[in-house]
Short mmCIF file of C-alpha atoms in Angstrom, two decimals:
data_model
loop_
_atom_site.label_atom_id
_atom_site.label_comp_id
_atom_site.label_asym_id
_atom_site.label_seq_id
_atom_site.Cartn_x
_atom_site.Cartn_y
_atom_site.Cartn_z
CA MET M 1491 16.38 10.08 6.67
CA LYS M 1492 20.05 10.05 8.54
CA ALA M 1493 17.64 9.73 12.01
CA LEU M 1494 15.82 7.02 10.63
CA ALA M 1495 19.09 5.26 9.64
CA ILE M 1496 20.72 5.96 13.27
CA LEU M 1497 17.38 4.49 14.62
CA ASN M 1498 17.87 1.65 12.48
CA VAL M 1499 21.22 0.70 13.90
CA LEU M 1500 20.69 1.53 17.39
CA SER M 1501 17.52 -1.11 17.07
CA TRP M 1502 19.25 -3.71 15.43
CA ALA M 1503 22.07 -3.72 17.90
CA SER M 1504 19.82 -3.36 21.11
CA PHE M 1505 18.18 -6.67 19.30
CA TRP M 1506 21.47 -8.69 19.01
CA CYS M 1507 22.59 -7.32 22.52
CA PHE M 1508 19.46 -8.31 24.45
CA GLY M 1509 18.66 -11.28 22.52
CA LEU M 1510 22.23 -12.92 23.46
CA ILE M 1511 21.81 -11.92 27.12
CA ALA M 1512 18.46 -13.22 27.07
CA VAL M 1513 19.73 -16.53 25.50
CA PHE M 1514 23.18 -17.15 26.99
CA ALA M 1515 22.94 -15.07 30.49
CA ASP M 1516 22.20 -17.02 33.68
CA LEU M 1517 19.38 -14.96 34.68
CA SER M 1518 16.17 -15.38 36.62
CA GLY M 1519 12.79 -15.44 35.04
CA SER M 1520 11.90 -11.75 35.20
CA GLU M 1521 15.34 -10.71 34.00
CA GLN M 1522 15.17 -12.96 31.15
CA LEU M 1523 12.07 -11.77 30.07
CA ALA M 1524 13.03 -8.37 30.49
CA ALA M 1525 15.83 -9.02 27.96
CA ALA M 1526 13.48 -10.70 25.72
CA LEU M 1527 11.23 -8.08 25.76
CA LEU M 1528 13.80 -5.28 25.17
CA SER M 1529 15.12 -7.63 22.17
CA GLY M 1530 11.78 -8.04 20.57
CA ALA M 1531 11.12 -4.22 20.85
CA GLY M 1532 14.63 -3.61 19.17
CA PHE M 1533 13.51 -6.25 16.37
CA LEU M 1534 10.14 -4.34 16.08
CA GLY M 1535 12.17 -0.95 15.93
CA GLY M 1536 14.89 -2.16 13.50
CA MET M 1537 12.19 -3.65 10.86
CA LEU M 1538 10.14 -0.57 10.74
CA ALA M 1539 12.99 1.66 10.48
CA HIS M 1540 14.45 -0.36 7.60
CA LEU M 1541 11.12 -0.19 6.09
CA GLY M 1542 10.85 3.38 6.49
CA LEU M 1543 14.23 3.81 4.69
CA CYS M 1544 13.33 1.40 1.61
CA ASN M 1545 10.20 3.67 1.21
CA ARG M 1546 12.23 6.71 1.00
CA ILE M 1547 14.91 5.77 -1.72
CA GLU M 1548 14.50 7.43 -4.67
CA PRO M 1549 13.58 5.39 -8.00
CA SER M 1550 17.13 6.14 -9.48
CA GLN M 1551 18.74 4.74 -6.35
CA ARG M 1552 17.06 1.46 -6.72
CA ILE M 1553 18.77 -1.55 -8.16
CA ALA M 1554 17.31 -2.47 -11.58
CA PRO M 1555 16.20 -5.74 -12.04
CA GLN M 1556 18.52 -7.74 -14.42
CA SER M 1557 16.92 -8.86 -17.81
CA GLU M 1558 17.02 -12.55 -18.26
CA VAL M 1559 19.59 -14.34 -20.23
#
């Protein structure tokens, strides 16, 4: 589970770094496309790692829904 958490952090970091480079840097077309693709891969990896972490949480660690007032 620790490796999945590390993958989650690294994936989201790459998403934000390459996403900002793709949006704000003065790049040529192919460089901007490469940054956007790397950002997309970071997003996909981050989402899959997050969902994997959510599925591995024990029921005792989940937040219980609050009863309605």
